[in-house]
CSV table of C-alpha atoms in Angstrom, one decimal:
chain,number,residue,atom,x,y,z
A,4,UNK,CA,0.0,0.0,0.0
A,5,UNK,CA,2.7,2.5,1.0
A,6,UNK,CA,4.9,1.5,-1.9
A,7,UNK,CA,2.1,2.1,-4.3
A,8,UNK,CA,1.4,5.5,-2.9
A,9,UNK,CA,5.0,6.6,-3.1
A,10,UNK,CA,5.3,5.3,-6.6
A,11,UNK,CA,2.3,7.4,-7.7
A,12,UNK,CA,3.8,10.5,-6.0
A,13,UNK,CA,7.2,10.0,-7.7
A,14,UNK,CA,5.6,9.2,-11.1
A,15,UNK,CA,3.8,12.6,-10.9
A,16,UNK,CA,6.9,14.5,-9.8
A,17,UNK,CA,9.6,12.8,-12.0
A,18,UNK,CA,10.8,14.0,-15.4
A,19,UNK,CA,10.2,11.4,-18.1
A,20,UNK,CA,13.9,10.1,-18.2
A,21,UNK,CA,13.8,9.6,-14.4
A,22,UNK,CA,11.0,7.0,-14.6
A,23,UNK,CA,12.1,3.3,-14.8
A,24,UNK,CA,11.5,2.1,-18.3
A,25,UNK,CA,9.1,-0.7,-19.2
A,26,UNK,CA,10.2,-3.9,-20.9
A,27,UNK,CA,12.3,-6.9,-20.3
A,28,UNK,CA,15.6,-5.4,-19.5
A,29,UNK,CA,18.5,-6.4,-17.2
A,30,UNK,CA,20.4,-3.1,-17.1
A,31,UNK,CA,18.9,0.4,-17.1
A,32,UNK,CA,21.5,2.9,-18.1
A,33,UNK,CA,20.6,6.5,-17.2
A,34,UNK,CA,23.1,8.9,-18.8
A,35,UNK,CA,22.6,12.5,-17.6
A,36,UNK,CA,24.3,15.8,-17.3
A,37,UNK,CA,25.3,17.4,-14.0
A,38,UNK,CA,22.2,18.1,-11.9
A,39,UNK,CA,20.0,16.1,-14.3
A,40,UNK,CA,18.4,14.2,-11.4
A,41,UNK,CA,20.3,10.9,-11.7
A,42,UNK,CA,20.7,10.4,-8.0
A,43,UNK,CA,17.0,11.0,-7.2
A,44,UNK,CA,16.0,8.6,-10.0
A,45,UNK,CA,18.3,5.9,-8.5
A,46,UNK,CA,17.2,6.5,-5.0
A,47,UNK,CA,13.5,6.3,-5.9
A,48,UNK,CA,14.1,3.1,-8.0
A,49,UNK,CA,15.9,1.4,-5.1
A,50,UNK,CA,13.3,2.6,-2.6
A,51,UNK,CA,10.4,1.2,-4.6
A,52,UNK,CA,12.1,-2.2,-5.0
A,53,UNK,CA,12.8,-2.3,-1.2
A,54,UNK,CA,9.3,-1.2,-0.1
A,55,UNK,CA,7.5,-3.5,-2.5
A,56,UNK,CA,9.6,-6.4,-1.6
A,57,UNK,CA,10.6,-6.9,-5.2
A,58,UNK,CA,14.3,-7.1,-4.1
A,59,UNK,CA,15.7,-8.4,-0.8
A,60,UNK,CA,19.4,-7.8,-1.2
A,61,UNK,CA,20.6,-4.7,-3.1
A,62,UNK,CA,24.1,-3.6,-3.9
A,63,UNK,CA,25.0,0.2,-3.8
A,64,UNK,CA,28.3,0.9,-5.7
A,65,UNK,CA,30.0,4.2,-6.2
A,66,UNK,CA,33.6,5.4,-6.9
A,67,UNK,CA,34.4,5.4,-3.1
A,68,UNK,CA,32.7,4.5,0.2
A,69,UNK,CA,32.5,8.3,0.8
A,70,UNK,CA,30.4,8.7,-2.3
A,71,UNK,CA,28.1,5.9,-1.4
A,72,UNK,CA,27.5,7.4,2.1
A,73,UNK,CA,27.4,11.1,1.2
A,74,UNK,CA,25.6,10.9,-2.1
A,75,UNK,CA,23.6,7.7,-2.5
A,76,UNK,CA,22.6,7.4,1.1
A,77,UNK,CA,22.8,10.6,3.0
A,78,UNK,CA,22.8,13.1,0.1
A,79,UNK,CA,19.9,15.6,-0.5
A,80,UNK,CA,18.6,13.3,-3.1
A,81,UNK,CA,19.8,10.1,-1.5
A,82,UNK,CA,17.9,7.1,-0.1
A,83,UNK,CA,17.5,8.6,3.4
A,84,UNK,CA,16.1,11.9,2.0
A,85,UNK,CA,12.9,10.1,0.9
A,86,UNK,CA,9.7,9.7,2.9
A,87,UNK,CA,10.5,6.2,4.2
A,88,UNK,CA,14.0,6.4,5.7
A,89,UNK,CA,15.9,3.1,6.1
A,90,UNK,CA,18.2,2.7,9.0
A,91,UNK,CA,21.9,3.1,8.2
A,92,UNK,CA,24.3,0.8,10.1
A,93,UNK,CA,27.6,2.4,9.4
A,94,UNK,CA,29.7,-0.3,11.0
A,95,UNK,CA,28.2,-2.9,8.6
A,96,UNK,CA,27.9,-0.5,5.7
A,97,UNK,CA,24.3,-1.4,5.1
A,98,UNK,CA,20.8,0.0,5.0
A,99,UNK,CA,17.8,-1.8,6.5
A,100,UNK,CA,14.2,-1.0,5.7
A,101,UNK,CA,11.3,-1.7,8.1
A,102,UNK,CA,10.3,-4.8,6.1
A,103,UNK,CA,13.8,-6.3,6.4
A,104,UNK,CA,15.1,-5.5,2.9
A,105,UNK,CA,18.8,-4.7,3.0
A,106,UNK,CA,21.2,-2.7,0.8
A,107,UNK,CA,24.9,-3.0,1.1
A,108,UNK,CA,27.6,-0.3,0.3
A,109,UNK,CA,30.6,-1.1,-1.9
A,110,UNK,CA,33.5,0.9,-3.3
A,111,UNK,CA,34.5,0.4,-6.9
A,112,UNK,CA,38.1,0.9,-5.6
A,113,UNK,CA,37.9,-2.7,-4.4
A,114,UNK,CA,36.3,-4.9,-7.0
A,115,UNK,CA,37.2,-8.1,-5.1
A,116,UNK,CA,34.8,-7.1,-2.3
A,117,UNK,CA,31.9,-7.9,-4.7
A,118,UNK,CA,33.1,-11.5,-4.9
A,119,UNK,CA,31.0,-13.8,-2.7
A,120,UNK,CA,28.0,-11.7,-1.9
A,121,UNK,CA,24.9,-12.1,-4.1
A,122,UNK,CA,22.0,-9.7,-4.9
A,123,UNK,CA,18.8,-9.4,-6.8
A,124,UNK,CA,19.3,-5.7,-7.6
A,125,UNK,CA,22.1,-3.1,-7.8
A,126,UNK,CA,22.5,0.6,-8.2
A,127,UNK,CA,25.8,1.8,-9.7
A,128,UNK,CA,26.5,5.5,-9.5
A,129,UNK,CA,28.9,7.4,-11.7
A,130,UNK,CA,30.3,4.3,-13.4
A,131,UNK,CA,32.6,6.5,-15.7
A,132,UNK,CA,34.5,7.7,-12.6
A,133,UNK,CA,35.2,4.3,-11.1
A,134,UNK,CA,38.9,3.5,-10.7
A,135,UNK,CA,38.4,-0.1,-12.0
A,136,UNK,CA,35.1,0.1,-14.0
A,137,UNK,CA,35.5,-3.1,-16.1
A,138,UNK,CA,36.6,-5.4,-13.3
A,139,UNK,CA,34.1,-4.0,-10.7
A,140,UNK,CA,31.2,-4.1,-13.2
A,141,UNK,CA,32.0,-7.6,-14.4
A,142,UNK,CA,32.2,-8.9,-10.8
A,143,UNK,CA,29.0,-7.2,-9.8
A,144,UNK,CA,27.2,-8.7,-12.8
A,145,UNK,CA,28.2,-12.2,-11.7
A,146,UNK,CA,26.8,-11.4,-8.2
A,147,UNK,CA,23.3,-10.6,-9.6
A,148,UNK,CA,22.0,-14.1,-9.3
A,149,UNK,CA,19.1,-13.9,-6.8
A,150,UNK,CA,15.4,-13.7,-7.6
A,151,UNK,CA,13.4,-14.3,-10.7
A,152,UNK,CA,14.8,-11.2,-12.6
A,153,UNK,CA,17.9,-9.5,-11.2
A,154,UNK,CA,18.3,-6.0,-12.4
A,155,UNK,CA,20.8,-3.2,-12.3
A,156,UNK,CA,20.6,0.6,-12.6
A,157,UNK,CA,23.6,2.5,-13.8
A,158,UNK,CA,23.5,6.3,-13.3
A,159,UNK,CA,26.4,8.3,-14.7
A,160,UNK,CA,27.6,11.3,-16.6
A,161,UNK,CA,29.1,9.7,-19.7
A,162,UNK,CA,32.7,9.5,-20.6
A,163,UNK,CA,34.2,7.4,-23.5
A,164,UNK,CA,35.3,4.3,-21.5
A,165,UNK,CA,35.1,0.7,-22.6
A,166,UNK,CA,32.8,-0.4,-19.7
A,167,UNK,CA,30.2,2.2,-20.8
A,168,UNK,CA,30.5,1.2,-24.5
A,169,UNK,CA,30.0,-2.4,-23.5
A,170,UNK,CA,26.8,-1.6,-21.5
A,171,UNK,CA,25.4,0.4,-24.4
A,172,UNK,CA,26.0,-2.3,-26.9
A,173,UNK,CA,24.4,-5.1,-24.7
A,174,UNK,CA,21.1,-6.3,-26.1
A,175,UNK,CA,19.5,-6.3,-22.6
A,176,UNK,CA,20.4,-2.7,-21.8
A,177,UNK,CA,17.8,0.1,-22.1
A,178,UNK,CA,19.1,3.6,-22.3
A,179,UNK,CA,17.6,6.9,-21.1
A,180,UNK,CA,19.2,10.2,-21.1
A,181,UNK,CA,18.5,13.6,-19.5
A,182,UNK,CA,20.1,17.0,-19.8
A,183,UNK,CA,20.8,19.5,-17.0
A,184,UNK,CA,18.2,21.8,-18.6
A,185,UNK,CA,15.4,19.2,-18.2
A,186,UNK,CA,15.8,19.4,-14.4
A,187,UNK,CA,16.4,23.1,-14.1
A,188,UNK,CA,13.4,23.5,-11.8
A,189,UNK,CA,15.3,21.6,-9.1
A,190,UNK,CA,18.7,23.3,-9.3
A,191,UNK,CA,19.8,26.9,-8.6
A,192,UNK,CA,19.3,29.3,-11.6
A,193,UNK,CA,22.9,30.6,-11.1
A,194,UNK,CA,24.2,27.1,-11.6
A,195,UNK,CA,22.4,26.8,-15.0
A,196,UNK,CA,23.6,30.3,-16.1
A,197,UNK,CA,27.2,29.7,-15.0
A,198,UNK,CA,27.5,26.4,-16.8
A,199,UNK,CA,25.8,27.8,-19.9
A,200,UNK,CA,28.3,30.6,-20.1
A,201,UNK,CA,31.3,28.4,-19.5
A,202,UNK,CA,30.6,25.5,-21.8
A,203,UNK,CA,28.0,26.6,-24.4
A,204,UNK,CA,28.8,25.4,-27.9
A,205,UNK,CA,31.5,23.0,-26.7
A,206,UNK,CA,31.9,19.2,-26.5
A,207,UNK,CA,32.1,19.7,-22.8
A,208,UNK,CA,28.5,21.0,-22.8
A,209,UNK,CA,27.2,18.0,-24.7
A,210,UNK,CA,28.9,15.6,-22.4
A,211,UNK,CA,28.6,17.3,-19.0
A,212,UNK,CA,25.3,19.0,-19.4
A,213,UNK,CA,23.4,17.2,-22.2
A,214,UNK,CA,24.5,13.7,-21.2
A,215,UNK,CA,25.9,12.7,-24.6
A,216,UNK,CA,28.7,10.2,-25.1
A,217,UNK,CA,31.4,12.2,-26.9
A,218,UNK,CA,34.5,10.5,-28.2
A,219,UNK,CA,37.7,11.3,-30.0
A,220,UNK,CA,38.8,8.4,-32.0
A,221,UNK,CA,42.5,7.6,-32.2
A,222,UNK,CA,43.7,8.2,-35.8
A,223,UNK,CA,40.8,10.6,-36.7
A,224,UNK,CA,41.8,13.6,-38.8
A,225,UNK,CA,40.2,16.1,-36.4
A,226,UNK,CA,39.8,16.4,-32.7
A,227,UNK,CA,37.0,18.2,-30.9
A,228,UNK,CA,39.2,20.5,-28.8
A,229,UNK,CA,41.1,21.6,-32.0
A,230,UNK,CA,37.8,22.4,-33.8
A,231,UNK,CA,36.5,24.3,-30.8
A,232,UNK,CA,39.6,26.4,-30.8
A,233,UNK,CA,39.0,27.3,-34.5
A,234,UNK,CA,35.7,29.0,-34.0
A,235,UNK,CA,35.2,32.5,-35.4
A,236,UNK,CA,34.0,34.3,-38.4
A,237,UNK,CA,35.4,37.1,-40.5
A,238,UNK,CA,34.2,40.7,-40.4
A,239,UNK,CA,35.6,41.8,-43.7
A,240,UNK,CA,34.5,40.9,-47.3
A,241,UNK,CA,35.1,37.5,-48.8
A,242,UNK,CA,36.8,36.8,-52.1
A,243,UNK,CA,34.6,33.7,-52.8
A,244,UNK,CA,31.6,32.0,-51.3
A,245,UNK,CA,30.7,28.5,-52.3
A,246,UNK,CA,27.9,26.0,-51.5
A,247,UNK,CA,28.9,22.3,-51.9
A,248,UNK,CA,26.5,19.4,-52.2
A,249,UNK,CA,27.2,15.7,-51.7
A,250,UNK,CA,23.9,14.1,-52.7
A,251,UNK,CA,22.6,10.7,-51.7
A,252,UNK,CA,21.4,8.0,-54.0
A,253,UNK,CA,18.0,7.5,-52.4
A,254,UNK,CA,15.6,9.2,-50.1
A,255,UNK,CA,13.8,8.0,-47.0
A,256,UNK,CA,14.4,7.2,-43.3
A,257,UNK,CA,17.4,4.9,-44.0
A,258,UNK,CA,19.0,6.9,-46.8
A,259,UNK,CA,22.3,8.7,-46.5
A,260,UNK,CA,22.5,12.3,-45.5
A,261,UNK,CA,22.7,14.9,-48.2
A,262,UNK,CA,25.7,17.1,-47.3
A,263,UNK,CA,25.1,20.8,-47.9
A,264,UNK,CA,27.8,23.1,-46.7
A,265,UNK,CA,28.6,26.8,-47.3
A,266,UNK,CA,32.2,28.1,-47.0
A,267,UNK,CA,34.0,31.2,-48.0
A,268,UNK,CA,37.6,32.4,-48.4
A,269,UNK,CA,39.5,35.7,-48.0
A,270,UNK,CA,43.1,36.9,-48.2
A,271,UNK,CA,45.8,36.3,-50.7
A,272,UNK,CA,48.8,34.0,-51.0
A,273,UNK,CA,50.0,32.7,-47.6
A,274,UNK,CA,47.4,34.8,-45.8
A,275,UNK,CA,44.5,33.1,-47.5
A,276,UNK,CA,41.9,31.7,-45.1
A,277,UNK,CA,38.6,29.9,-45.2
A,278,UNK,CA,35.5,30.0,-43.1
A,279,UNK,CA,32.8,27.3,-42.9
A,280,UNK,CA,29.7,29.5,-42.8
A,281,UNK,CA,26.7,27.1,-42.5
A,282,UNK,CA,25.7,23.4,-42.4
A,283,UNK,CA,22.3,22.8,-44.1
A,284,UNK,CA,22.7,19.1,-44.5
A,285,UNK,CA,19.5,17.0,-44.4
A,286,UNK,CA,18.8,13.3,-44.1
A,287,UNK,CA,15.9,11.4,-45.7
A,288,UNK,CA,14.7,14.2,-48.0
A,289,UNK,CA,13.8,13.7,-51.7
A,290,UNK,CA,15.7,15.5,-54.4
A,291,UNK,CA,13.5,18.5,-54.7
A,292,UNK,CA,13.8,19.2,-51.0
A,293,UNK,CA,17.6,19.0,-50.7
A,294,UNK,CA,18.0,20.9,-54.0
A,295,UNK,CA,15.7,23.7,-52.7
A,296,UNK,CA,17.6,23.7,-49.4
A,297,UNK,CA,20.9,24.1,-51.2
A,298,UNK,CA,19.6,27.0,-53.3
A,299,UNK,CA,18.2,28.7,-50.2
A,300,UNK,CA,21.5,28.5,-48.5
A,301,UNK,CA,23.3,29.8,-51.6
A,302,UNK,CA,21.0,32.8,-51.7
A,303,UNK,CA,21.3,33.5,-48.0
A,304,UNK,CA,25.1,33.6,-48.0
A,305,UNK,CA,25.5,35.3,-51.4
A,306,UNK,CA,27.3,32.3,-53.0
A,307,UNK,CA,29.2,32.6,-56.3
A,308,UNK,CA,28.6,29.1,-57.3
A,309,UNK,CA,27.4,25.6,-56.4
A,310,UNK,CA,29.7,22.6,-56.4
A,311,UNK,CA,28.0,19.2,-56.7
A,312,UNK,CA,29.4,15.8,-56.6
A,313,UNK,CA,27.8,13.8,-59.5
A,314,UNK,CA,29.1,10.3,-58.9
A,315,UNK,CA,25.6,9.4,-58.1
A,316,UNK,CA,23.2,11.0,-60.6
A,317,UNK,CA,25.5,12.6,-63.1
A,318,UNK,CA,23.8,15.4,-65.1
A,319,UNK,CA,20.5,14.7,-63.2
A,320,UNK,CA,22.0,16.6,-60.2
A,321,UNK,CA,22.5,19.7,-62.2
A,322,UNK,CA,19.1,19.3,-63.9
A,323,UNK,CA,17.3,19.1,-60.5
A,324,UNK,CA,19.1,22.2,-59.2
A,325,UNK,CA,18.1,24.1,-62.3
A,326,UNK,CA,14.5,22.9,-62.2
A,327,UNK,CA,14.0,24.3,-58.7
A,328,UNK,CA,15.5,27.7,-59.6
A,329,UNK,CA,19.3,27.6,-59.4
A,330,UNK,CA,20.8,30.5,-61.5
A,331,UNK,CA,24.3,30.3,-60.2
A,332,UNK,CA,27.1,28.5,-62.0
A,333,UNK,CA,27.1,24.8,-61.1
A,334,UNK,CA,30.4,23.0,-61.1
A,335,UNK,CA,30.2,19.2,-61.4
A,336,UNK,CA,32.9,17.2,-59.8
A,337,UNK,CA,33.5,13.4,-59.6
A,338,UNK,CA,35.2,11.6,-56.7
A,339,UNK,CA,37.9,9.3,-57.9
A,340,UNK,CA,39.5,8.6,-54.5
A,341,UNK,CA,38.3,7.8,-51.0
A,342,UNK,CA,36.8,10.3,-48.7
A,343,UNK,CA,39.6,10.1,-46.2
A,344,UNK,CA,42.2,10.7,-49.0
A,345,UNK,CA,40.3,13.8,-50.1
A,346,UNK,CA,39.9,15.0,-46.6
A,347,UNK,CA,43.5,14.8,-45.6
A,348,UNK,CA,44.7,18.0,-47.4
A,349,UNK,CA,41.8,19.9,-45.8
A,350,UNK,CA,42.7,18.5,-42.4
A,351,UNK,CA,46.2,19.9,-42.9
A,352,UNK,CA,44.8,23.4,-43.4
A,353,UNK,CA,42.8,23.0,-40.2
A,354,UNK,CA,46.0,22.0,-38.4
A,355,UNK,CA,47.6,25.2,-39.7
A,356,UNK,CA,44.7,27.3,-38.3
A,357,UNK,CA,43.7,28.4,-41.8
A,358,UNK,CA,40.1,27.1,-41.7
A,359,UNK,CA,37.6,28.2,-39.0
A,360,UNK,CA,33.9,27.6,-38.3
A,361,UNK,CA,31.6,30.6,-38.0
A,362,UNK,CA,29.5,28.8,-35.4
A,363,UNK,CA,29.3,25.5,-33.5
A,364,UNK,CA,28.2,22.8,-36.0
A,365,UNK,CA,27.6,19.8,-33.8
A,366,UNK,CA,26.6,17.2,-36.4
A,367,UNK,CA,29.4,18.3,-38.9
A,368,UNK,CA,32.0,18.2,-36.1
A,369,UNK,CA,30.8,14.7,-35.1
A,370,UNK,CA,31.4,13.4,-38.6
A,371,UNK,CA,34.8,15.1,-38.8
A,372,UNK,CA,36.0,13.5,-35.5
A,373,UNK,CA,34.7,9.9,-36.3
A,374,UNK,CA,36.4,7.6,-38.8
A,375,UNK,CA,35.3,4.3,-40.3
A,376,UNK,CA,36.6,1.5,-38.1
A,377,UNK,CA,38.1,-0.4,-41.1
A,378,UNK,CA,40.4,2.5,-41.7
A,379,UNK,CA,41.7,2.4,-38.2
A,380,UNK,CA,43.4,-0.7,-36.9
A,381,UNK,CA,41.4,-2.2,-34.1
A,382,UNK,CA,39.4,0.9,-33.3
A,383,UNK,CA,35.7,0.3,-32.7
A,384,UNK,CA,33.6,3.2,-34.1
A,385,UNK,CA,29.8,3.6,-34.1
A,386,UNK,CA,28.3,3.0,-37.6
A,387,UNK,CA,26.3,6.2,-37.8
A,388,UNK,CA,27.9,8.5,-35.4
A,389,UNK,CA,28.1,8.9,-31.6
A,390,UNK,CA,24.4,9.0,-31.0
A,391,UNK,CA,23.6,5.6,-32.4
A,392,UNK,CA,24.0,4.3,-28.9
A,393,UNK,CA,20.7,5.8,-27.8
A,394,UNK,CA,18.9,4.2,-30.8
A,395,UNK,CA,17.4,7.5,-32.0
A,396,UNK,CA,15.9,7.3,-35.4
A,397,UNK,CA,17.5,10.6,-36.5
A,398,UNK,CA,21.2,9.7,-36.9
A,399,UNK,CA,23.7,12.5,-36.8
A,400,UNK,CA,26.2,10.9,-39.1
A,401,UNK,CA,25.6,9.0,-42.3
A,402,UNK,CA,27.8,6.1,-43.3
A,403,UNK,CA,28.9,8.2,-46.3
A,404,UNK,CA,30.2,11.0,-44.1
A,405,UNK,CA,28.3,13.4,-46.4
A,406,UNK,CA,28.8,16.5,-44.3
A,407,UNK,CA,32.5,16.0,-44.1
A,408,UNK,CA,32.8,15.3,-47.8
A,409,UNK,CA,30.9,18.4,-48.7
A,410,UNK,CA,33.0,20.4,-46.3
A,411,UNK,CA,36.2,19.2,-48.0
A,412,UNK,CA,34.9,20.0,-51.4
A,413,UNK,CA,33.5,23.4,-50.3
A,414,UNK,CA,36.8,24.6,-48.6
A,415,UNK,CA,38.8,23.3,-51.6
A,416,UNK,CA,36.7,25.2,-54.1
A,417,UNK,CA,36.3,28.4,-52.0
A,418,UNK,CA,40.1,28.6,-51.7
A,419,UNK,CA,40.9,28.2,-55.4
A,420,UNK,CA,41.2,31.4,-57.5
A,421,UNK,CA,41.5,32.4,-61.1
A,422,UNK,CA,44.6,33.7,-62.7
A,423,UNK,CA,43.1,37.2,-62.1
A,424,UNK,CA,42.9,38.4,-58.6
A,425,UNK,CA,39.3,38.3,-57.4
A,426,UNK,CA,37.9,41.5,-56.0
A,427,UNK,CA,35.4,41.6,-53.1
A,428,UNK,CA,32.7,43.8,-51.7
A,429,UNK,CA,30.9,43.6,-48.3
A,430,UNK,CA,27.4,42.3,-48.3
A,431,UNK,CA,24.7,41.8,-45.6
A,432,UNK,CA,23.6,38.2,-45.6
A,433,UNK,CA,19.9,37.6,-45.1
A,434,UNK,CA,18.6,34.5,-43.2
A,435,UNK,CA,18.0,31.5,-45.5
A,436,UNK,CA,14.4,30.9,-46.5
A,437,UNK,CA,13.8,27.2,-45.9
A,438,UNK,CA,10.7,25.2,-45.1
A,439,UNK,CA,9.7,24.7,-41.5
A,440,UNK,CA,10.4,21.0,-41.8
A,441,UNK,CA,14.1,21.7,-42.3
A,442,UNK,CA,16.5,22.3,-39.6
A,443,UNK,CA,17.6,25.9,-38.8
A,444,UNK,CA,20.7,27.0,-40.7
A,445,UNK,CA,23.3,28.8,-38.5
A,446,UNK,CA,24.8,31.5,-40.6
A,447,UNK,CA,24.1,34.8,-38.9
A,448,UNK,CA,27.3,36.5,-39.7
A,449,UNK,CA,28.2,39.4,-42.1
A,450,UNK,CA,29.8,38.0,-45.2
A,451,UNK,CA,31.1,39.2,-48.5
A,452,UNK,CA,30.3,38.1,-52.0
A,453,UNK,CA,32.8,38.3,-54.9
A,454,UNK,CA,32.6,40.3,-58.1
A,455,UNK,CA,33.3,38.0,-61.0
A,456,UNK,CA,36.6,38.7,-62.7
A,457,UNK,CA,37.0,38.9,-66.4
A,458,UNK,CA,38.9,35.7,-66.6
A,459,UNK,CA,37.0,32.4,-65.9
A,460,UNK,CA,37.4,31.0,-62.5
A,461,UNK,CA,38.9,27.5,-62.3
A,462,UNK,CA,37.3,25.6,-59.4
A,463,UNK,CA,39.3,22.8,-58.0
A,464,UNK,CA,37.7,19.4,-58.0
A,465,UNK,CA,36.3,18.6,-54.5
A,466,UNK,CA,36.5,14.9,-55.3
A,467,UNK,CA,40.2,15.0,-55.6
A,468,UNK,CA,40.9,17.6,-53.0
A,469,UNK,CA,43.5,19.4,-55.1
A,470,UNK,CA,43.5,22.3,-52.7
A,471,UNK,CA,46.5,20.9,-50.9
A,472,UNK,CA,48.4,23.0,-48.4
A,473,UNK,CA,50.7,24.2,-51.2
A,474,UNK,CA,47.9,25.2,-53.5
A,475,UNK,CA,46.1,27.0,-50.7
A,476,UNK,CA,49.2,28.8,-49.7
A,477,UNK,CA,49.9,30.2,-53.1
A,478,UNK,CA,46.3,31.2,-53.6
A,479,UNK,CA,45.8,28.6,-56.3
A,480,UNK,CA,47.5,30.6,-59.0
């Protein structure tokens, strides 16, 4: 009776990610940002098991004994903060409820202490900060052998460790995730504001506040910290502005992403620089939709031309762009080498600090930092980007790496010049007009558009990435 009443009260007060999921799962993995309500969710889950008698022996595991006592048990959201307070026997490191159910405290510093005891439920807090996560978790899993259906809850702020990846990949794991913002009603406003100012637009925000698993893969051409350091636009005029398209073969929920990127260049000779202005890539759209989206982006940034990879579709790509109103010059390019080979010269320019991003482009930067596992010896990489682990239908990263490919071609073409020096004039860029079904395009910076020179401009092929560091340095002349 009491357990049912408390369950109804918590169900009313809890945020959706804090409620125990339905289904036949063995492990509930709750990844959340700081202050997202992970501890309260864990305490309520354990309390319900204890008061209902669904579990008789429960393991409580944290990075240290201090963390078990001060956070999981005595903390403001801990087990003894709830309406029914179990007794804590410090000498035996256990909690006892009025009905005789017991919970035992363990430190992940001592995985061997989990050998011998057995349980029918466990709550593991901050797994990613355990000193021996793999050994402790494996030992605990072997100890979950009581009752009809032993279960485990893992609450943690994510970090890219093998133990967490293994849990995510397990078929009997169900994953929920909550951001700090979803629980803002229960934390101090100054806390939210301080973290927003400190980490907004960074990978740290996505990991520590949004509860996302963010990884840097060994051998990848780009790293997140390096990309974050290369953020910033350009106040003056641009010599060239280009929109590049890497179109998919099909449309639909399982189709590849259509990469649509805008980039611009400025400066001459060794002072030449490029800026990625916007990412308007779209997944699952038909040809008319992505073509209209590319043209809207080109209009909004004052592009000089559109560059389209035509390996898939040939002249049809140009025909579709023309049919929906493209009036700019369209340069067709064909990829004859792998995407990584074409990306390497552009990565070298990033390494030199000669390419920047006008704004945070989370999806694009995810693709840039993740490589196909076959190209990296022994490195396990998610198939469609870092969010595939939460089984969302909207993947951030197609298997073609379309955004990254379009970016390479866009930067390469933007940085090539004609034999005559291009002139430039400032221009105020209006927001792109795209349908409400498309994602918002982040390109609210003042940009310049070039005046066409008398001599024809020779765009470098994005497929072959001929804008190598040497070509870039000399202005392509």
